[in-house]
CSV table of N, CA and C in Angstrom, one decimal:
chain,number,residue,atom,x,y,z
P,88,TYR,N,-166.2,-56.5,-20.0
P,88,TYR,CA,-165.7,-56.7,-18.9
P,88,TYR,C,-165.0,-57.7,-18.4
P,89,GLU,N,-163.7,-57.9,-17.7
P,89,GLU,CA,-163.0,-59.3,-17.6
P,89,GLU,C,-163.2,-59.5,-16.5
P,90,ILE,N,-164.1,-60.2,-15.7
P,90,ILE,CA,-164.1,-60.4,-14.4
P,90,ILE,C,-163.4,-61.3,-14.1
P,91,LEU,N,-162.6,-60.8,-12.7
P,91,LEU,CA,-161.1,-61.2,-12.4
P,91,LEU,C,-161.3,-61.8,-10.9
P,92,ARG,N,-162.0,-61.6,-10.6
P,92,ARG,CA,-162.6,-62.4,-9.1
P,92,ARG,C,-163.6,-61.9,-8.3
P,93,GLU,N,-164.2,-62.5,-7.9
P,93,GLU,CA,-165.2,-62.2,-7.0
P,93,GLU,C,-165.4,-61.8,-5.2
P,94,LEU,N,-165.7,-60.9,-5.7
P,94,LEU,CA,-165.6,-59.9,-3.8
P,94,LEU,C,-166.6,-60.0,-2.8
P,95,GLY,N,-167.8,-60.8,-3.4
P,95,GLY,CA,-168.9,-60.6,-1.8
P,95,GLY,C,-170.2,-60.6,-2.6
P,96,ARG,N,-170.9,-61.7,-1.8
P,96,ARG,CA,-172.3,-61.9,-2.1
P,96,ARG,C,-172.6,-61.1,-1.4
P,97,GLY,N,-174.4,-60.5,-1.6
P,97,GLY,CA,-175.4,-60.2,-0.8
P,97,GLY,C,-176.5,-61.1,-0.8
P,98,ALA,N,-177.8,-60.4,-0.5
P,98,ALA,CA,-178.8,-61.1,-0.3
P,98,ALA,C,-178.9,-61.3,-1.5
P,99,MET,N,-179.0,-59.9,-2.4
P,99,MET,CA,-179.7,-60.2,-4.0
P,99,MET,C,-178.7,-60.0,-5.1
P,100,GLY,N,-177.2,-59.5,-4.8
P,100,GLY,CA,-176.5,-59.8,-6.1
P,100,GLY,C,-175.1,-60.4,-5.2
P,101,VAL,N,-174.1,-60.2,-6.7
P,101,VAL,CA,-172.5,-61.1,-6.2
P,101,VAL,C,-172.1,-59.7,-6.5
P,102,ALA,N,-170.9,-59.2,-6.2
P,102,ALA,CA,-169.9,-58.4,-6.6
P,102,ALA,C,-168.4,-59.0,-7.2
P,103,TYR,N,-167.9,-58.8,-8.3
P,103,TYR,CA,-167.0,-59.3,-8.4
P,103,TYR,C,-165.8,-57.9,-8.8
P,104,GLU,N,-164.7,-57.8,-9.0
P,104,GLU,CA,-163.6,-57.3,-9.4
P,104,GLU,C,-163.9,-57.6,-10.7
P,105,ALA,N,-163.3,-56.4,-11.5
P,105,ALA,CA,-162.9,-56.3,-13.3
P,105,ALA,C,-162.2,-55.6,-13.7
P,106,TRP,N,-161.9,-55.8,-15.3
P,106,TRP,CA,-161.2,-54.9,-15.7
P,106,TRP,C,-161.8,-54.5,-17.1
P,107,ASP,N,-161.7,-53.3,-17.1
P,107,ASP,CA,-162.6,-52.4,-18.1
P,107,ASP,C,-161.3,-52.1,-19.1
P,108,PRO,N,-161.5,-52.6,-20.2
P,108,PRO,CA,-160.5,-53.0,-21.6
P,108,PRO,C,-160.7,-51.4,-21.9
P,109,LYS,N,-162.3,-51.1,-22.2
P,109,LYS,CA,-161.9,-49.6,-23.0
P,109,LYS,C,-161.1,-48.8,-22.1
P,110,LEU,N,-161.4,-48.2,-21.2
P,110,LEU,CA,-160.7,-47.0,-20.2
P,110,LEU,C,-159.4,-47.6,-19.2
P,111,LYS,N,-158.9,-48.9,-19.8
P,111,LYS,CA,-158.5,-49.9,-19.2
P,111,LYS,C,-158.0,-49.4,-17.0
P,112,ARG,N,-158.6,-50.0,-16.7
P,112,ARG,CA,-158.6,-49.9,-15.2
P,112,ARG,C,-159.6,-50.6,-14.6
P,113,ASN,N,-159.3,-50.6,-13.4
P,113,ASN,CA,-160.6,-52.4,-12.8
P,113,ASN,C,-161.1,-51.8,-12.1
P,114,VAL,N,-162.7,-52.3,-12.3
P,114,VAL,CA,-163.6,-52.0,-11.7
P,114,VAL,C,-164.4,-52.7,-10.9
P,115,ALA,N,-165.2,-52.2,-10.3
P,115,ALA,CA,-166.2,-53.7,-9.3
P,115,ALA,C,-167.2,-53.8,-10.3
P,116,ILE,N,-167.8,-54.9,-10.1
P,116,ILE,CA,-169.4,-55.8,-10.9
P,116,ILE,C,-169.7,-56.2,-10.4
P,117,LYS,N,-171.0,-55.4,-10.0
P,117,LYS,CA,-172.2,-56.0,-9.5
P,117,LYS,C,-173.3,-56.7,-10.2
P,118,ARG,N,-174.1,-57.3,-9.7
P,118,ARG,CA,-175.3,-58.5,-11.0
P,118,ARG,C,-175.7,-59.1,-10.0
P,119,LEU,N,-177.1,-59.1,-10.2
P,119,LEU,CA,-178.4,-59.6,-9.6
P,119,LEU,C,-178.1,-61.5,-9.6
P,120,ARG,N,-177.9,-62.1,-8.5
P,120,ARG,CA,-177.5,-63.1,-8.3
P,120,ARG,C,-178.7,-64.3,-9.1
P,121,ALA,N,-180.1,-63.7,-9.4
P,121,ALA,CA,-181.1,-64.4,-10.1
P,121,ALA,C,-180.4,-65.0,-11.7
P,122,GLY,N,-180.2,-63.8,-11.9
P,122,GLY,CA,-179.6,-63.8,-13.5
P,122,GLY,C,-180.4,-63.7,-14.0
P,123,GLU,N,-180.8,-64.6,-15.0
P,123,GLU,CA,-181.9,-64.1,-16.3
P,123,GLU,C,-183.4,-64.6,-15.5
P,124,THR,N,-183.4,-65.3,-14.5
P,124,THR,CA,-184.6,-65.3,-13.5
P,124,THR,C,-185.1,-64.7,-12.8
P,125,ALA,N,-184.6,-63.3,-12.9
P,125,ALA,CA,-184.6,-62.1,-11.5
P,125,ALA,C,-186.3,-62.1,-11.5
P,126,SER,N,-187.0,-61.8,-11.5
P,126,SER,CA,-188.0,-61.5,-10.6
P,126,SER,C,-188.2,-59.5,-11.3
P,127,ASP,N,-189.1,-59.3,-11.9
P,127,ASP,CA,-189.4,-57.7,-12.5
P,127,ASP,C,-189.3,-56.7,-11.5
P,128,GLU,N,-189.7,-57.1,-9.9
P,128,GLU,CA,-189.2,-56.3,-9.1
P,128,GLU,C,-187.6,-56.5,-8.6
P,129,GLU,N,-186.8,-57.0,-8.8
P,129,GLU,CA,-185.3,-57.5,-8.9
P,129,GLU,C,-185.3,-56.9,-9.9
P,130,LEU,N,-184.9,-57.2,-11.2
P,130,LEU,CA,-185.0,-56.0,-12.0
P,130,LEU,C,-184.7,-54.4,-12.0
P,131,VAL,N,-186.1,-54.0,-11.6
P,131,VAL,CA,-186.3,-52.5,-11.2
P,131,VAL,C,-185.7,-52.2,-10.3
P,132,ARG,N,-185.6,-53.4,-9.1
P,132,ARG,CA,-184.4,-52.7,-7.5
P,132,ARG,C,-182.8,-52.5,-8.2
P,133,ILE,N,-182.4,-53.0,-9.4
P,133,ILE,CA,-181.1,-53.0,-9.4
P,133,ILE,C,-180.7,-51.6,-10.1
P,134,ARG,N,-181.7,-51.6,-11.2
P,134,ARG,CA,-181.7,-50.4,-11.5
P,134,ARG,C,-182.0,-49.0,-11.1
P,135,SER,N,-183.3,-49.0,-10.4
P,135,SER,CA,-183.0,-48.3,-9.2
P,135,SER,C,-182.0,-47.6,-8.1
P,136,GLU,N,-181.5,-48.8,-7.8
P,136,GLU,CA,-179.9,-48.4,-7.0
P,136,GLU,C,-179.0,-47.5,-7.8
P,137,ALA,N,-178.7,-48.5,-9.1
P,137,ALA,CA,-178.0,-47.5,-9.5
P,137,ALA,C,-178.1,-46.8,-10.0
P,138,GLU,N,-179.4,-45.9,-10.9
P,138,GLU,CA,-179.8,-44.1,-10.8
P,138,GLU,C,-179.4,-43.8,-9.9
P,139,ALA,N,-179.9,-44.0,-8.6
P,139,ALA,CA,-179.9,-43.2,-6.9
P,139,ALA,C,-178.4,-43.2,-6.5
P,140,VAL,N,-177.3,-44.1,-6.9
P,140,VAL,CA,-176.0,-43.8,-6.8
P,140,VAL,C,-175.4,-43.2,-7.6
P,141,ALA,N,-176.1,-43.1,-9.6
P,141,ALA,CA,-175.3,-42.4,-10.4
P,141,ALA,C,-175.8,-40.9,-10.0
P,142,LYS,N,-176.9,-40.4,-9.5
P,142,LYS,CA,-177.3,-39.0,-8.9
P,142,LYS,C,-176.4,-38.8,-7.6
P,143,ILE,N,-175.3,-39.3,-7.3
P,143,ILE,CA,-174.5,-38.2,-5.8
P,143,ILE,C,-173.3,-38.5,-6.4
P,144,ASP,N,-172.8,-37.4,-6.1
P,144,ASP,CA,-170.9,-36.9,-6.0
P,144,ASP,C,-170.7,-36.9,-4.7
P,145,HIS,N,-170.3,-37.9,-4.4
P,145,HIS,CA,-169.5,-37.5,-3.2
P,145,HIS,C,-167.8,-38.5,-2.6
P,146,GLU,N,-167.6,-37.5,-1.8
P,146,GLU,CA,-166.1,-38.4,-1.9
P,146,GLU,C,-166.6,-40.0,-1.1
P,147,ASN,N,-167.1,-39.9,-0.6
P,147,ASN,CA,-167.8,-41.2,0.4
P,147,ASN,C,-168.4,-41.9,0.0
P,148,ILE,N,-169.4,-42.1,-1.3
P,148,ILE,CA,-170.2,-42.5,-2.5
P,148,ILE,C,-169.2,-43.3,-3.4
P,149,VAL,N,-169.4,-44.7,-4.0
P,149,VAL,CA,-168.9,-45.1,-5.5
P,149,VAL,C,-169.3,-44.4,-6.3
P,150,LYS,N,-168.9,-43.7,-7.6
P,150,LYS,CA,-169.3,-43.8,-8.5
P,150,LYS,C,-169.7,-45.0,-9.1
P,151,ILE,N,-170.7,-44.7,-10.4
P,151,ILE,CA,-171.5,-45.5,-11.1
P,151,ILE,C,-170.9,-45.5,-12.2
P,152,PHE,N,-170.2,-45.8,-13.3
P,152,PHE,CA,-169.5,-45.7,-14.5
P,152,PHE,C,-170.5,-46.6,-15.7
P,153,ASP,N,-171.1,-47.3,-15.2
P,153,ASP,CA,-172.1,-48.4,-16.9
P,153,ASP,C,-173.1,-49.4,-15.9
P,154,ILE,N,-174.2,-49.0,-16.9
P,154,ILE,CA,-175.1,-50.5,-16.2
P,154,ILE,C,-175.5,-51.2,-17.6
P,155,GLY,N,-175.9,-52.3,-17.2
P,155,GLY,CA,-176.1,-52.9,-19.0
P,155,GLY,C,-176.7,-54.4,-18.6
P,156,GLU,N,-176.7,-55.0,-19.5
P,156,GLU,CA,-177.1,-57.0,-19.2
P,156,GLU,C,-175.9,-57.5,-20.3
P,157,GLU,N,-176.1,-58.4,-20.1
P,157,GLU,CA,-175.0,-59.7,-20.4
P,157,GLU,C,-175.7,-61.1,-20.5
P,158,GLU,N,-176.1,-61.6,-21.4
P,158,GLU,CA,-176.7,-62.6,-21.9
P,158,GLU,C,-177.7,-63.2,-21.0
P,159,GLY,N,-178.8,-62.1,-20.2
P,159,GLY,CA,-180.2,-61.9,-19.8
P,159,GLY,C,-179.7,-61.4,-18.2
P,160,ASN,N,-178.5,-60.9,-17.8
P,160,ASN,CA,-177.8,-60.9,-16.4
P,160,ASN,C,-177.6,-59.6,-16.4
P,161,PRO,N,-178.6,-58.9,-15.6
P,161,PRO,CA,-178.5,-57.2,-15.7
P,161,PRO,C,-177.0,-57.0,-14.7
P,162,PHE,N,-176.3,-56.0,-14.8
P,162,PHE,CA,-175.4,-55.6,-13.8
P,162,PHE,C,-174.9,-54.1,-14.1
P,163,PHE,N,-173.7,-53.5,-13.3
P,163,PHE,CA,-173.6,-52.1,-13.4
P,163,PHE,C,-172.8,-52.3,-12.9
P,164,ALA,N,-171.8,-51.7,-13.4
P,164,ALA,CA,-170.5,-51.3,-12.7
P,164,ALA,C,-169.9,-50.1,-12.8
P,165,MET,N,-169.2,-50.1,-11.2
P,165,MET,CA,-168.8,-48.9,-10.5
P,165,MET,C,-167.1,-48.8,-10.0
P,166,GLU,N,-166.9,-47.9,-9.5
P,166,GLU,CA,-165.3,-47.6,-8.7
P,166,GLU,C,-165.5,-49.2,-8.7
P,167,LEU,N,-163.8,-49.0,-8.0
P,167,LEU,CA,-163.6,-50.0,-6.8
P,167,LEU,C,-162.7,-49.5,-6.4
P,168,CYS,N,-163.7,-50.2,-5.1
P,168,CYS,CA,-162.9,-49.7,-3.1
P,168,CYS,C,-161.9,-50.3,-2.5
P,169,THR,N,-161.0,-50.1,-2.7
P,169,THR,CA,-159.8,-51.1,-2.0
P,169,THR,C,-159.7,-51.2,-1.0
P,170,GLY,N,-159.5,-51.9,-0.1
P,170,GLY,CA,-158.9,-52.1,1.3
P,170,GLY,C,-159.4,-52.5,2.4
P,171,GLY,N,-160.3,-53.7,2.1
P,171,GLY,CA,-161.1,-54.1,2.6
P,171,GLY,C,-162.1,-54.0,2.8
P,172,ASN,N,-163.3,-55.1,3.6
P,172,ASN,CA,-164.7,-54.5,3.7
P,172,ASN,C,-165.0,-53.6,4.7
P,173,LEU,N,-166.2,-53.4,5.0
P,173,LEU,CA,-166.6,-52.3,5.8
P,173,LEU,C,-166.9,-53.0,7.3
P,174,SER,N,-167.3,-54.0,7.2
P,174,SER,CA,-167.7,-55.3,8.5
P,174,SER,C,-166.4,-55.3,9.4
P,175,THR,N,-165.2,-55.3,8.6
P,175,THR,CA,-163.5,-55.4,9.5
P,175,THR,C,-163.7,-54.0,9.6
P,176,ARG,N,-163.9,-53.0,9.2
P,176,ARG,CA,-163.7,-51.4,9.6
P,176,ARG,C,-164.3,-51.1,10.4
């Protein structure tokens, strides 16, 4: 994935817009803010979140495309939703 820009930050993670060169599409990448210093609890939480979302097939829920780790930083790639953020809607 090629990171294009930061989309936002939450209590646990950072979201980026990224380019997926394999499938030639833009995606959203979410990774832990703690990176390689993430606790076991945080690692379990991000994996659980990705697994839970991946099981859902609904038009109002983003799709998970991939989960992985880059240089000790866990991440997941998901459908990119454009058009602003929920707090402004």
